Amino acid sequence: MKRETVRLTALAAVGLLLLTALPALAWGPPRGGGGPPPDRFACLAFIPGITAVQLQAVSALREEHLEAVRELRDEMYEAKTALRELMRQRSPDLAAVRRAKERLDKLESDMLVARLELRTAVRNLLTEEQRAFFDEMEAGCGWGMGPGMGPGGPGMGPSGPGMGPGWRSMPDE
């Protein structure tokens, strides 16, 4: 009799444990758009009348551009890191900060010029009708700000004094 009571108690404990763990299985997969970001150049395939030859030429231009700006991108990363380190000092040297910021601005300007050169080269491969379509679709290609960030959606939250990320973590002076 005692052995049977112990078995029933153990079985009830295991059953209770399983029942309490069951709600954890009710959670679905995480929200969000998992996976890689969209390839912005893949949108060019939707241009009416674009040929395979044009797409191959665009792909070659893109690869050439990426190779050309790789070093520039690395320099920008180093410049941003250097500027951030200067700003984290207890009393930053403003002349050094200004020089670091000017260097970063020049690198960003060079990157923008490289992007504009690529865009112009791509446009030159297209016909007039295709250029008109390209100019219209440019802003609408990709994910944008993500779900809920449009007008009337949850958005990024309120803004104003005392709002936004990190406002409570500012050091007291």
Tab-separated table of N, CA and C in Angstrom:
chain	number	residue	atom	x	y	z
A	1	MET	N	0.822	-1.188	0.000
A	1	MET	CA	0.000	0.000	0.000
A	1	MET	C	0.867	1.252	0.000
A	2	LYS	N	1.891	1.246	0.851
A	2	LYS	CA	2.764	2.401	0.943
A	2	LYS	C	3.508	2.621	-0.379
A	3	ARG	N	3.947	1.542	-1.017
A	3	ARG	CA	4.668	1.612	-2.277
A	3	ARG	C	3.760	2.201	-3.371
A	4	GLU	N	2.517	1.813	-3.365
A	4	GLU	CA	1.557	2.319	-4.348
A	4	GLU	C	1.309	3.814	-4.144
A	5	THR	N	1.244	4.268	-2.924
A	5	THR	CA	1.052	5.681	-2.614
A	5	THR	C	2.244	6.501	-3.103
A	6	VAL	N	3.446	5.980	-2.913
A	6	VAL	CA	4.650	6.677	-3.371
A	6	VAL	C	4.642	6.784	-4.894
A	7	ARG	N	4.247	5.697	-5.557
A	7	ARG	CA	4.179	5.719	-7.024
A	7	ARG	C	3.159	6.738	-7.521
A	8	LEU	N	1.998	6.755	-6.913
A	8	LEU	CA	0.959	7.709	-7.315
A	8	LEU	C	1.401	9.149	-7.059
A	9	THR	N	2.066	9.384	-5.953
A	9	THR	CA	2.556	10.728	-5.639
A	9	THR	C	3.613	11.160	-6.652
A	10	ALA	N	4.533	10.266	-6.993
A	10	ALA	CA	5.571	10.582	-7.981
A	10	ALA	C	4.951	10.836	-9.345
A	11	LEU	N	3.967	10.012	-9.716
A	11	LEU	CA	3.284	10.191	-10.999
A	11	LEU	C	2.537	11.524	-11.036
A	12	ALA	N	1.891	11.880	-9.942
A	12	ALA	CA	1.175	13.154	-9.866
A	12	ALA	C	2.153	14.327	-9.957
A	13	ALA	N	3.318	14.205	-9.317
A	13	ALA	CA	4.324	15.281	-9.373
A	13	ALA	C	4.847	15.465	-10.793
A	14	VAL	N	5.124	14.355	-11.480
A	14	VAL	CA	5.597	14.442	-12.868
A	14	VAL	C	4.513	15.044	-13.753
A	15	GLY	N	3.268	14.623	-13.557
A	15	GLY	CA	2.157	15.175	-14.339
A	15	GLY	C	1.992	16.665	-14.104
A	16	LEU	N	2.094	17.082	-12.848
A	16	LEU	CA	1.986	18.504	-12.522
A	16	LEU	C	3.120	19.299	-13.155
A	17	LEU	N	4.316	18.734	-13.137
A	17	LEU	CA	5.467	19.383	-13.762
A	17	LEU	C	5.250	19.548	-15.265
A	18	LEU	N	4.740	18.505	-15.911
A	18	LEU	CA	4.472	18.583	-17.352
A	18	LEU	C	3.378	19.599	-17.663
A	19	LEU	N	2.357	19.659	-16.819
A	19	LEU	CA	1.277	20.616	-17.046
A	19	LEU	C	1.754	22.061	-16.897
A	20	THR	N	2.661	22.313	-15.959
A	20	THR	CA	3.161	23.680	-15.795
A	20	THR	C	4.099	24.073	-16.933
A	21	ALA	N	4.752	23.092	-17.565
A	21	ALA	CA	5.655	23.392	-18.676
A	21	ALA	C	4.901	23.554	-19.989
A	22	LEU	N	3.665	23.088	-20.054
A	22	LEU	CA	2.897	23.118	-21.292
A	22	LEU	C	2.683	24.524	-21.854
A	23	PRO	N	2.385	25.545	-21.043
A	23	PRO	CA	2.199	26.885	-21.624
A	23	PRO	C	3.435	27.422	-22.344
A	24	ALA	N	4.604	26.962	-21.960
A	24	ALA	CA	5.820	27.423	-22.638
A	24	ALA	C	5.823	27.000	-24.100
A	25	LEU	N	5.165	25.921	-24.409
A	25	LEU	CA	5.088	25.459	-25.794
A	25	LEU	C	4.117	26.294	-26.622
A	26	ALA	N	3.274	27.086	-25.965
A	26	ALA	CA	2.283	27.879	-26.682
A	26	ALA	C	2.895	29.091	-27.367
A	27	TRP	N	4.092	29.511	-26.974
A	27	TRP	CA	4.726	30.663	-27.598
A	27	TRP	C	5.106	30.315	-29.024
A	28	GLY	N	4.767	31.189	-29.943
A	28	GLY	CA	5.092	30.965	-31.345
A	28	GLY	C	6.501	31.416	-31.666
A	29	PRO	N	6.838	31.397	-32.923
A	29	PRO	CA	8.169	31.855	-33.322
A	29	PRO	C	8.303	33.357	-33.112
A	30	PRO	N	9.515	33.869	-33.022
A	30	PRO	CA	9.695	35.307	-32.804
A	30	PRO	C	9.193	36.116	-33.990
A	31	ARG	N	8.737	37.324	-33.700
A	31	ARG	CA	8.273	38.216	-34.762
A	31	ARG	C	9.453	38.793	-35.503
A	32	GLY	N	9.170	39.400	-36.601
A	32	GLY	CA	10.223	40.079	-37.345
A	32	GLY	C	10.469	39.412	-38.670
A	33	GLY	N	11.155	40.108	-39.511
A	33	GLY	CA	11.460	39.613	-40.848
A	33	GLY	C	12.802	38.936	-40.848
A	34	GLY	N	12.861	37.724	-40.381
A	34	GLY	CA	14.123	37.013	-40.374
A	34	GLY	C	14.653	36.811	-41.778
A	35	GLY	N	15.882	36.500	-41.862
A	35	GLY	CA	16.483	36.270	-43.166
A	35	GLY	C	17.336	37.441	-43.594
A	36	PRO	N	17.969	37.296	-44.726
A	36	PRO	CA	18.871	38.353	-45.185
A	36	PRO	C	18.106	39.577	-45.675
A	37	PRO	N	18.731	40.743	-45.647
A	37	PRO	CA	18.071	41.933	-46.177
A	37	PRO	C	17.895	41.814	-47.680
A	38	PRO	N	16.953	42.557	-48.242
A	38	PRO	CA	16.713	42.446	-49.677
A	38	PRO	C	17.889	42.989	-50.480
A	39	ASP	N	18.095	42.420	-51.629
A	39	ASP	CA	19.126	42.895	-52.540
A	39	ASP	C	18.521	44.043	-53.337
A	40	ARG	N	18.994	45.248	-53.088
A	40	ARG	CA	18.398	46.414	-53.731
A	40	ARG	C	18.552	46.364	-55.245
A	41	PHE	N	19.577	45.689	-55.742
A	41	PHE	CA	19.755	45.615	-57.183
A	41	PHE	C	18.838	44.572	-57.809
A	42	ALA	N	18.279	43.668	-56.998
A	42	ALA	CA	17.346	42.683	-57.533
A	42	ALA	C	16.082	43.366	-58.041
A	43	CYS	N	15.773	44.540	-57.524
A	43	CYS	CA	14.594	45.281	-57.970
A	43	CYS	C	14.715	45.718	-59.425
A	44	LEU	N	15.928	45.798	-59.932
A	44	LEU	CA	16.106	46.218	-61.322
A	44	LEU	C	15.478	45.229	-62.292
A	45	ALA	N	15.316	43.983	-61.867
A	45	ALA	CA	14.704	42.976	-62.736
A	45	ALA	C	13.245	43.308	-63.028
A	46	PHE	N	12.635	44.191	-62.243
A	46	PHE	CA	11.236	44.559	-62.450
A	46	PHE	C	11.074	45.726	-63.421
A	47	ILE	N	12.156	46.279	-63.904
A	47	ILE	CA	12.065	47.370	-64.879
A	47	ILE	C	11.518	46.791	-66.182
A	48	PRO	N	10.460	47.384	-66.718
A	48	PRO	CA	9.875	46.853	-67.953
A	48	PRO	C	10.879	46.873	-69.105
A	49	GLY	N	10.995	45.753	-69.786
A	49	GLY	CA	11.830	45.663	-70.977
A	49	GLY	C	13.319	45.540	-70.720
A	50	ILE	N	13.725	45.350	-69.483
A	50	ILE	CA	15.164	45.236	-69.224
A	50	ILE	C	15.656	43.880	-69.739
A	51	THR	N	16.811	43.879	-70.331
A	51	THR	CA	17.349	42.658	-70.935
A	51	THR	C	18.363	42.003	-70.009
A	52	ALA	N	18.661	40.759	-70.310
A	52	ALA	CA	19.664	40.027	-69.531
A	52	ALA	C	21.037	40.675	-69.682
A	53	VAL	N	21.302	41.221	-70.860
A	53	VAL	CA	22.587	41.895	-71.093
A	53	VAL	C	22.700	43.128	-70.197
A	54	GLN	N	21.614	43.891	-70.085
A	54	GLN	CA	21.622	45.073	-69.221
A	54	GLN	C	21.832	44.663	-67.758
A	55	LEU	N	21.139	43.616	-67.332
A	55	LEU	CA	21.282	43.161	-65.945
A	55	LEU	C	22.702	42.683	-65.657
A	56	GLN	N	23.320	42.010	-66.618
A	56	GLN	CA	24.706	41.566	-66.437
A	56	GLN	C	25.651	42.765	-66.352
A	57	ALA	N	25.392	43.777	-67.176
A	57	ALA	CA	26.231	44.978	-67.140
A	57	ALA	C	26.087	45.695	-65.801
A	58	VAL	N	24.855	45.766	-65.288
A	58	VAL	CA	24.618	46.392	-63.985
A	58	VAL	C	25.331	45.600	-62.894
A	59	SER	N	25.247	44.283	-62.968
A	59	SER	CA	25.916	43.439	-61.979
A	59	SER	C	27.429	43.662	-62.002
A	60	ALA	N	27.991	43.782	-63.194
A	60	ALA	CA	29.436	44.034	-63.308
A	60	ALA	C	29.795	45.397	-62.720
A	61	LEU	N	28.970	46.412	-63.000
A	61	LEU	CA	29.206	47.746	-62.433
A	61	LEU	C	29.144	47.705	-60.908
A	62	ARG	N	28.187	46.971	-60.400
A	62	ARG	CA	28.021	46.880	-58.953
A	62	ARG	C	29.232	46.209	-58.311
A	63	GLU	N	29.683	45.103	-58.883
A	63	GLU	CA	30.854	44.414	-58.335
A	63	GLU	C	32.084	45.318	-58.365
A	64	GLU	N	32.238	46.047	-59.452
A	64	GLU	CA	33.361	46.987	-59.579
A	64	GLU	C	33.272	48.070	-58.506
A	65	HIS	N	32.058	48.575	-58.297
A	65	HIS	CA	31.831	49.612	-57.286
A	65	HIS	C	32.156	49.080	-55.886
A	66	LEU	N	31.661	47.882	-55.568
A	66	LEU	CA	31.900	47.314	-54.241
A	66	LEU	C	33.385	47.113	-53.979
A	67	GLU	N	34.098	46.679	-54.990
A	67	GLU	CA	35.545	46.492	-54.847
A	67	GLU	C	36.241	47.839	-54.646
A	68	ALA	N	35.772	48.865	-55.364
A	68	ALA	CA	36.405	50.185	-55.285
A	68	ALA	C	36.179	50.851	-53.928
A	69	VAL	N	35.025	50.623	-53.308
A	69	VAL	CA	34.714	51.318	-52.052
A	69	VAL	C	35.027	50.482	-50.814
A	70	ARG	N	35.529	49.279	-50.994
A	70	ARG	CA	35.830	48.422	-49.836
A	70	ARG	C	36.823	49.102	-48.893
A	71	GLU	N	37.900	49.628	-49.442
A	71	GLU	CA	38.906	50.301	-48.618
A	71	GLU	C	38.324	51.566	-47.988
A	72	LEU	N	37.518	52.280	-48.747
A	72	LEU	CA	36.876	53.493	-48.239
A	72	LEU	C	35.950	53.153	-47.066
A	73	ARG	N	35.220	52.063	-47.177
A	73	ARG	CA	34.325	51.635	-46.106
A	73	ARG	C	35.117	51.298	-44.841
A	74	ASP	N	36.257	50.630	-45.016
A	74	ASP	CA	37.105	50.309	-43.862
A	74	ASP	C	37.649	51.580	-43.208
A	75	GLU	N	38.051	52.545	-44.026
A	75	GLU	CA	38.540	53.822	-43.486
A	75	GLU	C	37.435	54.544	-42.730
A	76	MET	N	36.197	54.486	-43.253
A	76	MET	CA	35.073	55.125	-42.565
A	76	MET	C	34.843	54.485	-41.201
A	77	TYR	N	34.939	53.176	-41.134
A	77	TYR	CA	34.765	52.476	-39.861
A	77	TYR	C	35.830	52.925	-38.861
A	78	GLU	N	37.072	52.996	-39.323
A	78	GLU	CA	38.160	53.433	-38.443
A	78	GLU	C	37.954	54.878	-37.997
A	79	ALA	N	37.503	55.739	-38.909
A	79	ALA	CA	37.283	57.147	-38.567
A	79	ALA	C	36.151	57.291	-37.555
A	80	LYS	N	35.075	56.519	-37.723
A	80	LYS	CA	33.969	56.570	-36.761
A	80	LYS	C	34.423	56.086	-35.392
A	81	THR	N	35.214	55.027	-35.385
A	81	THR	CA	35.721	54.496	-34.117
A	81	THR	C	36.631	55.509	-33.432
A	82	ALA	N	37.503	56.144	-34.206
A	82	ALA	CA	38.412	57.143	-33.633
A	82	ALA	C	37.630	58.321	-33.060
A	83	LEU	N	36.624	58.788	-33.782
A	83	LEU	CA	35.804	59.902	-33.301
A	83	LEU	C	35.068	59.509	-32.023
A	84	ARG	N	34.523	58.314	-32.001
A	84	ARG	CA	33.810	57.842	-30.816
A	84	ARG	C	34.749	57.771	-29.609
A	85	GLU	N	35.964	57.287	-29.826
A	85	GLU	CA	36.936	57.194	-28.733
A	85	GLU	C	37.325	58.583	-28.225
A	86	LEU	N	37.494	59.528	-29.135
A	86	LEU	CA	37.812	60.898	-28.716
A	86	LEU	C	36.679	61.483	-27.879
A	87	MET	N	35.444	61.216	-28.275
A	87	MET	CA	34.300	61.781	-27.562
A	87	MET	C	34.070	61.116	-26.206
A	88	ARG	N	34.583	59.923	-26.005
A	88	ARG	CA	34.395	59.218	-24.736
A	88	ARG	C	35.380	59.662	-23.664
A	89	GLN	N	36.367	60.442	-24.038
A	89	GLN	CA	37.336	60.909	-23.053
A	89	GLN	C	36.659	61.853	-22.071
A	90	ARG	N	37.219	61.921	-20.890
A	90	ARG	CA	36.627	62.763	-19.843
A	90	ARG	C	36.533	64.219	-20.289
A	91	SER	N	37.605	64.744	-20.855
A	91	SER	CA	37.569	66.101	-21.409
A	91	SER	C	38.185	66.027	-22.810
A	92	PRO	N	37.339	65.860	-23.815
A	92	PRO	CA	37.838	65.669	-25.182
A	92	PRO	C	38.578	66.892	-25.710
A	93	ASP	N	39.612	66.636	-26.486
A	93	ASP	CA	40.358	67.688	-27.171
A	93	ASP	C	39.529	68.107	-28.386
A	94	LEU	N	38.962	69.309	-28.331
A	94	LEU	CA	38.042	69.750	-29.381
A	94	LEU	C	38.719	69.870	-30.739
A	95	ALA	N	39.979	70.240	-30.767
A	95	ALA	CA	40.688	70.332	-32.047
A	95	ALA	C	40.834	68.943	-32.673
A	96	ALA	N	41.138	67.951	-31.857
A	96	ALA	CA	41.261	66.577	-32.365
A	96	ALA	C	39.901	66.045	-32.807
A	97	VAL	N	38.852	66.383	-32.053
A	97	VAL	CA	37.499	65.967	-32.429
A	97	VAL	C	37.119	66.594	-33.765
A	98	ARG	N	37.427	67.880	-33.924
A	98	ARG	CA	37.106	68.566	-35.181
A	98	ARG	C	37.842	67.915	-36.358
A	99	ARG	N	39.123	67.607	-36.177
A	99	ARG	CA	39.891	66.954	-37.256
A	99	ARG	C	39.308	65.578	-37.590
A	100	ALA	N	38.951	64.825	-36.557
A	100	ALA	CA	38.379	63.489	-36.783
A	100	ALA	C	37.037	63.590	-37.498
A	101	LYS	N	36.235	64.580	-37.117
A	101	LYS	CA	34.925	64.765	-37.757
A	101	LYS	C	35.091	65.212	-39.200
A	102	GLU	N	36.036	66.090	-39.467
A	102	GLU	CA	36.282	66.527	-40.846
A	102	GLU	C	36.765	65.367	-41.711
A	103	ARG	N	37.597	64.502	-41.134
A	103	ARG	CA	38.058	63.320	-41.876
A	103	ARG	C	36.877	62.405	-42.200
A	104	LEU	N	36.006	62.186	-41.207
A	104	LEU	CA	34.833	61.346	-41.421
A	104	LEU	C	33.904	61.967	-42.462
A	105	ASP	N	33.697	63.276	-42.393
A	105	ASP	CA	32.853	63.957	-43.382
A	105	ASP	C	33.398	63.788	-44.792
A	106	LYS	N	34.713	63.899	-44.951
A	106	LYS	CA	35.313	63.738	-46.276
A	106	LYS	C	35.111	62.320	-46.791
A	107	LEU	N	35.303	61.339	-45.920
A	107	LEU	CA	35.110	59.945	-46.329
A	107	LEU	C	33.656	59.675	-46.714
A	108	GLU	N	32.716	60.214	-45.932
A	108	GLU	CA	31.300	60.041	-46.259
A	108	GLU	C	30.957	60.727	-47.572
A	109	SER	N	31.546	61.885	-47.812
A	109	SER	CA	31.337	62.582	-49.077
A	109	SER	C	31.892	61.770	-50.244
A	110	ASP	N	33.075	61.196	-50.063
A	110	ASP	CA	33.656	60.350	-51.111
A	110	ASP	C	32.770	59.138	-51.394
A	111	MET	N	32.189	58.558	-50.345
A	111	MET	CA	31.300	57.407	-50.523
A	111	MET	C	30.038	57.822	-51.274
A	112	LEU	N	29.495	58.984	-50.941
A	112	LEU	CA	28.306	59.476	-51.639
A	112	LEU	C	28.600	59.708	-53.117
A	113	VAL	N	29.752	60.286	-53.418
A	113	VAL	CA	30.135	60.516	-54.816
A	113	VAL	C	30.255	59.183	-55.551
A	114	ALA	N	30.838	58.183	-54.895
A	114	ALA	CA	30.966	56.859	-55.520
A	114	ALA	C	29.594	56.256	-55.794
A	115	ARG	N	28.650	56.429	-54.863
A	115	ARG	CA	27.288	55.925	-55.081
A	115	ARG	C	26.616	56.642	-56.238
A	116	LEU	N	26.797	57.956	-56.294
A	116	LEU	CA	26.194	58.721	-57.389
A	116	LEU	C	26.792	58.328	-58.735
A	117	GLU	N	28.091	58.053	-58.756
A	117	GLU	CA	28.722	57.603	-59.997
A	117	GLU	C	28.147	56.258	-60.435
A	118	LEU	N	27.933	55.350	-59.475
A	118	LEU	CA	27.334	54.056	-59.807
A	118	LEU	C	25.917	54.245	-60.334
A	119	ARG	N	25.136	55.068	-59.658
A	119	ARG	CA	23.753	55.307	-60.084
A	119	ARG	C	23.714	55.888	-61.489
A	120	THR	N	24.601	56.841	-61.760
A	120	THR	CA	24.657	57.454	-63.090
A	120	THR	C	25.060	56.425	-64.140
A	121	ALA	N	26.021	55.585	-63.815
A	121	ALA	CA	26.452	54.548	-64.764
A	121	ALA	C	25.319	53.569	-65.048
A	122	VAL	N	24.546	53.219	-64.018
A	122	VAL	CA	23.402	52.319	-64.222
A	122	VAL	C	22.352	53.005	-65.087
A	123	ARG	N	22.049	54.260	-64.795
A	123	ARG	CA	21.055	54.995	-65.599
A	123	ARG	C	21.474	55.078	-67.058
A	124	ASN	N	22.777	55.212	-67.319
A	124	ASN	CA	23.254	55.321	-68.698
A	124	ASN	C	23.061	54.027	-69.479
A	125	LEU	N	22.882	52.909	-68.789
A	125	LEU	CA	22.643	51.635	-69.466
A	125	LEU	C	21.181	51.465	-69.888
A	126	LEU	N	20.302	52.309	-69.363
A	126	LEU	CA	18.866	52.138	-69.572
A	126	LEU	C	18.348	53.026	-70.694
A	127	THR	N	17.201	52.618	-71.246
A	127	THR	CA	16.517	53.453	-72.243
A	127	THR	C	15.766	54.557	-71.501
A	128	GLU	N	15.202	55.497	-72.239
A	128	GLU	CA	14.470	56.612	-71.616
A	128	GLU	C	13.303	56.109	-70.767
A	129	GLU	N	12.530	55.155	-71.299
A	129	GLU	CA	11.386	54.622	-70.548
A	129	GLU	C	11.861	53.899	-69.286
A	130	GLN	N	12.934	53.154	-69.434
A	130	GLN	CA	13.476	52.435	-68.283
A	130	GLN	C	14.032	53.401	-67.239
A	131	ARG	N	14.635	54.500	-67.684
A	131	ARG	CA	15.150	55.504	-66.741
A	131	ARG	C	14.017	56.109	-65.932
A	132	ALA	N	12.897	56.407	-66.601
A	132	ALA	CA	11.753	56.982	-65.893
A	132	ALA	C	11.261	56.011	-64.815
A	133	PHE	N	11.174	54.739	-65.159
A	133	PHE	CA	10.742	53.728	-64.195
A	133	PHE	C	11.769	53.599	-63.064
A	134	PHE	N	13.050	53.598	-63.413
A	134	PHE	CA	14.140	53.489	-62.439
A	134	PHE	C	14.077	54.636	-61.436
A	135	ASP	N	13.863	55.844	-61.936
A	135	ASP	CA	13.805	57.011	-61.052
A	135	ASP	C	12.610	56.939	-60.108
A	136	GLU	N	11.490	56.402	-60.582
A	136	GLU	CA	10.294	56.299	-59.748
A	136	GLU	C	10.419	55.192	-58.703
A	137	MET	N	11.032	54.077	-59.077
A	137	MET	CA	11.072	52.931	-58.168
A	137	MET	C	12.202	53.003	-57.163
A	138	GLU	N	13.149	53.886	-57.352
A	138	GLU	CA	14.350	53.895	-56.523
A	138	GLU	C	14.030	53.954	-55.033
A	139	ALA	N	13.111	54.828	-54.649
A	139	ALA	CA	12.804	54.976	-53.227
A	139	ALA	C	11.931	53.840	-52.710
A	140	GLY	N	11.237	53.130	-53.584
A	140	GLY	CA	10.313	52.096	-53.139
A	140	GLY	C	10.886	50.701	-53.136
A	141	CYS	N	12.172	50.557	-53.275
A	141	CYS	CA	12.786	49.234	-53.349
A	141	CYS	C	13.417	48.901	-52.006
A	142	GLY	N	13.070	47.775	-51.436
A	142	GLY	CA	13.640	47.373	-50.156
A	142	GLY	C	12.580	47.311	-49.086
A	143	TRP	N	12.995	47.126	-47.848
A	143	TRP	CA	12.072	46.935	-46.742
A	143	TRP	C	11.560	48.237	-46.152
A	144	GLY	N	12.227	49.323	-46.346
A	144	GLY	CA	11.805	50.564	-45.722
A	144	GLY	C	12.085	50.535	-44.229
A	145	MET	N	11.220	51.165	-43.459
A	145	MET	CA	11.452	51.268	-42.018
A	145	MET	C	10.978	50.037	-41.260
A	146	GLY	N	10.304	49.133	-41.921
A	146	GLY	CA	9.857	47.925	-41.253
A	146	GLY	C	8.398	48.005	-40.865
A	147	PRO	N	7.843	46.904	-40.322
A	147	PRO	CA	6.428	46.867	-40.006
A	147	PRO	C	6.066	47.826	-38.884
A	148	GLY	N	4.935	48.480	-39.048
A	148	GLY	CA	4.420	49.346	-38.000
A	148	GLY	C	5.023	50.724	-37.947
A	149	MET	N	5.900	51.072	-38.868
A	149	MET	CA	6.547	52.370	-38.787
A	149	MET	C	5.903	53.405	-39.704
A	150	GLY	N	4.864	53.027	-40.402
A	150	GLY	CA	4.220	53.971	-41.309
A	150	GLY	C	3.239	54.864	-40.581
A	151	PRO	N	2.556	55.746	-41.325
A	151	PRO	CA	1.581	56.639	-40.713
A	151	PRO	C	0.463	55.850	-40.038
A	152	GLY	N	0.142	56.210	-38.818
A	152	GLY	CA	-0.944	55.565	-38.100
A	152	GLY	C	-0.543	54.279	-37.401
A	153	GLY	N	0.655	53.784	-37.640
A	153	GLY	CA	1.114	52.553	-36.997
A	153	GLY	C	1.689	52.859	-35.630
A	154	PRO	N	2.174	51.823	-34.956
A	154	PRO	CA	2.748	52.036	-33.636
A	154	PRO	C	3.898	53.034	-33.641
A	155	GLY	N	4.631	53.073	-34.738
A	155	GLY	CA	5.686	54.066	-34.880
A	155	GLY	C	6.848	53.851	-33.943
A	156	MET	N	7.648	54.891	-33.825
A	156	MET	CA	8.841	54.814	-33.002
A	156	MET	C	8.603	55.407	-31.626
A	157	GLY	N	7.373	55.709	-31.288
A	157	GLY	CA	7.071	56.217	-29.964
A	157	GLY	C	7.067	57.731	-29.924
A	158	PRO	N	6.690	58.273	-28.765
A	158	PRO	CA	6.617	59.724	-28.642
A	158	PRO	C	8.002	60.356	-28.673
A	159	SER	N	8.023	61.617	-28.996
A	159	SER	CA	9.299	62.321	-28.981
A	159	SER	C	9.116	63.649	-28.276
A	160	GLY	N	10.178	64.193	-27.848
A	160	GLY	CA	10.132	65.448	-27.123
A	160	GLY	C	11.114	65.393	-25.975
A	161	PRO	N	11.099	66.399	-25.118
A	161	PRO	CA	12.040	66.416	-24.005
A	161	PRO	C	11.867	65.188	-23.125
A	162	GLY	N	12.959	64.558	-22.788
A	162	GLY	CA	12.903	63.395	-21.917
A	162	GLY	C	12.468	62.129	-22.606
A	163	MET	N	12.454	62.125	-23.934
A	163	MET	CA	12.034	60.939	-24.668
A	163	MET	C	13.200	60.412	-25.488
A	164	GLY	N	13.064	59.195	-25.930
A	164	GLY	CA	14.067	58.627	-26.822
A	164	GLY	C	15.047	57.748	-26.085
A	165	PRO	N	15.826	57.003	-26.857
A	165	PRO	CA	16.739	56.055	-26.236
A	165	PRO	C	17.846	56.752	-25.461
A	166	GLY	N	18.082	56.275	-24.266
A	166	GLY	CA	19.215	56.745	-23.483
A	166	GLY	C	19.018	58.042	-22.728
A	167	TRP	N	17.817	58.592	-22.706
A	167	TRP	CA	17.670	59.895	-22.061
A	167	TRP	C	17.862	59.797	-20.559
A	168	ARG	N	17.587	58.647	-19.977
A	168	ARG	CA	17.783	58.492	-18.536
A	168	ARG	C	19.228	58.187	-18.184
A	169	SER	N	19.994	57.726	-19.160
A	169	SER	CA	21.360	57.303	-18.861
A	169	SER	C	22.373	58.429	-19.036
A	170	MET	N	21.920	59.659	-19.185
A	170	MET	CA	22.846	60.776	-19.329
A	170	MET	C	23.529	61.019	-17.988
A	171	PRO	N	24.825	61.266	-17.998
A	171	PRO	CA	25.534	61.471	-16.725
A	171	PRO	C	25.102	62.765	-16.052
A	172	ASP	N	25.026	62.706	-14.735
A	172	ASP	CA	24.703	63.915	-13.975
A	172	ASP	C	25.913	64.828	-13.953
A	173	GLU	N	25.663	66.103	-14.076
A	173	GLU	CA	26.787	67.051	-14.085
A	173	GLU	C	26.692	67.989	-12.923
